[in-house]
């Protein structure tokens, strides 16, 4: 690190023993040398700009002042990135709150994020060329700032239950938007509160007295000059949350708001002037934007997990505690096996989720190209896989981050550790863009259908293999362990099918049978997701071009993660994969061996993530290891420490209590 004067001796010693090329890992994560350089250039551009720094730590600002501070930086940042004199920059990447560059300037959340993440992609994927020509120039230049208003107070993932109504009036050639109840209010869209002046609104389309289902409409919410809400528009912010408190999530209601007919996004379906409805070629054509965001969530969760692992690993190197051997100096807590057990499974998982996210991203881009040509055959697999990996990565990351926080003791509870913020980001991913339980059941539906029809996409091809359950355990290699995960996934699917069939034979309606079988169905979906990550991790190592040291490290991490998951769910492997007690004992011994091996390079591996201190945002995980001084410096920033006595509260409350002689 250029310019670093102090470096903790423990960290320095660990770094002096590095046996692999850190830059190779960095390039792997970024997607190549050029991508690494682009990221570093963008980060340096942001860090070196004094205008993008906070004059007061944002944690000490009021709710309204936090929003104002982050909006100021967001607007300034996008202006600077759009300025040709600053060189070519990808503005959209900064919209993602949690990417390295975006997190440097916008710690609490980007009020403009949904404009780039959902509004623009939806205009590009759902509008006709004529509509794009009309709206995209204004949207890309931020004359129109938009959000995506789908979720309602009373309905989220169940889209058919949305209550907002858009009724076509052929006399005026307009749609009339209405919010028929309190539960029909749009609730949660980012930027909706006070930031955006337009929204893509998902509403039930009525024409000629018939409901044609959910459709997207472009609706102006605020005057483009005064920013005041237009007549019939009720809009505001929903209030403080666990995190993302400057994303400006809002609510939205309509009272007979009229919009032109051509504000229905008409690429896939249309309403003609006389009210005739023209159906889309396929109902799957509208999945694109939602799938796109789920793919981003998978990638973003891996970013957050890398941050948490980096903080906990570096702090575990710096922190000395207790006596490992009576009379000896206090050891690094990184030397405790129990601590390694907390740190290294999530460290391994960052790579598993990274490779899986790359696979889904490539699948998404291939499917998107196919959709443009009318080819939808990849959509079921993409939908099932994006649901499965979004649910698995977010739930696993939430659990891992909490364990990593605890691994740092009480200091991990401090806001300046950055664990509270990281946790708030990853746990939010468990519910936004599809609540995980609902997504698991959607995945299960795809698995059951594949198993019954003996037809499905690449991710579920194993369920069609007639020799699936005949393969015996040859050894305990990564390939064999991966095969065990496959058998467990198939076994759970078969068990869920058996339960469904049993309820059906007893005369239970199919929807009731599904409800009663939901626990087994969810377990099947989860087992499928873990098998996919395991298989993708192993295949990516085999097929990738790595140096011998890096390939060895990746194999060790893959093996550790697979054994960790297996041991946690050993009952499943006894039940479905013919694992025996002796094999489990051997795997547990191998796991302990791997912990010791990974201990030798863990610090260097998190260094290879190349997360600069400004992006990491943690006094505990700083590169130089000067955690205690930084912790004290952060405490000194508290407004309560500006004076030795908080005079107003002392005189008004504490002193009278002390003198009251209770």
CSV table of C-alpha atoms in Angstrom, one decimal, residues 24-32 35-36 295 297-303 305-306 346-362 389 393 532-534 536-537 540-541 546 554 557 561 565 609:
chain,number,residue,atom,x,y,z
A,24,UNK,CA,-3.7,-13.4,-10.1
A,25,UNK,CA,-6.5,-13.7,-7.5
A,26,UNK,CA,-7.3,-10.0,-7.9
A,27,UNK,CA,-7.6,-10.3,-11.6
A,28,UNK,CA,-9.7,-13.5,-11.2
A,29,UNK,CA,-12.2,-11.6,-9.0
A,30,UNK,CA,-12.3,-8.5,-11.2
A,31,UNK,CA,-12.6,-10.5,-14.5
A,32,UNK,CA,-9.2,-9.8,-15.9
A,35,UNK,CA,-11.1,-4.8,-15.3
A,36,UNK,CA,-8.8,-4.6,-12.3
A,295,UNK,CA,-28.2,-11.7,-10.9
A,297,UNK,CA,-27.8,-9.4,-6.0
A,298,UNK,CA,-25.8,-12.7,-6.3
A,299,UNK,CA,-22.7,-10.8,-7.4
A,300,UNK,CA,-23.2,-8.1,-4.8
A,301,UNK,CA,-23.6,-10.5,-1.9
A,302,UNK,CA,-20.2,-12.0,-2.8
A,303,UNK,CA,-18.7,-8.5,-2.6
A,305,UNK,CA,-19.0,-11.3,2.1
A,306,UNK,CA,-15.4,-10.5,0.9
A,346,UNK,CA,-17.1,-17.9,4.6
A,347,UNK,CA,-13.7,-17.2,3.0
A,348,UNK,CA,-14.2,-20.3,0.8
A,349,UNK,CA,-17.8,-19.4,0.1
A,350,UNK,CA,-16.8,-16.0,-1.4
A,351,UNK,CA,-15.1,-18.0,-4.3
A,352,UNK,CA,-18.0,-20.5,-4.6
A,353,UNK,CA,-20.5,-17.6,-5.0
A,354,UNK,CA,-18.2,-15.7,-7.3
A,355,UNK,CA,-17.9,-18.6,-9.8
A,356,UNK,CA,-21.7,-19.3,-9.5
A,357,UNK,CA,-22.5,-15.7,-10.1
A,358,UNK,CA,-20.3,-15.5,-13.1
A,359,UNK,CA,-22.1,-18.6,-14.6
A,360,UNK,CA,-25.5,-17.0,-14.1
A,361,UNK,CA,-24.3,-13.7,-15.4
A,362,UNK,CA,-23.1,-15.4,-18.6
A,389,UNK,CA,-28.6,-18.6,-6.1
A,393,UNK,CA,-26.1,-16.6,-1.4
A,532,UNK,CA,-25.0,-26.2,-8.2
A,533,UNK,CA,-22.5,-24.1,-6.3
A,534,UNK,CA,-20.4,-27.1,-5.5
A,536,UNK,CA,-19.7,-24.8,-10.5
A,537,UNK,CA,-16.9,-24.2,-8.0
A,540,UNK,CA,-14.4,-23.5,-12.7
A,541,UNK,CA,-11.2,-24.6,-11.1
A,546,UNK,CA,-4.5,-20.8,-13.0
A,554,UNK,CA,-8.8,-22.8,-4.9
A,557,UNK,CA,-11.1,-23.7,-0.5
A,561,UNK,CA,-16.6,-25.4,1.7
A,565,UNK,CA,-21.7,-28.0,4.1
A,609,UNK,CA,-9.3,-9.1,-2.7
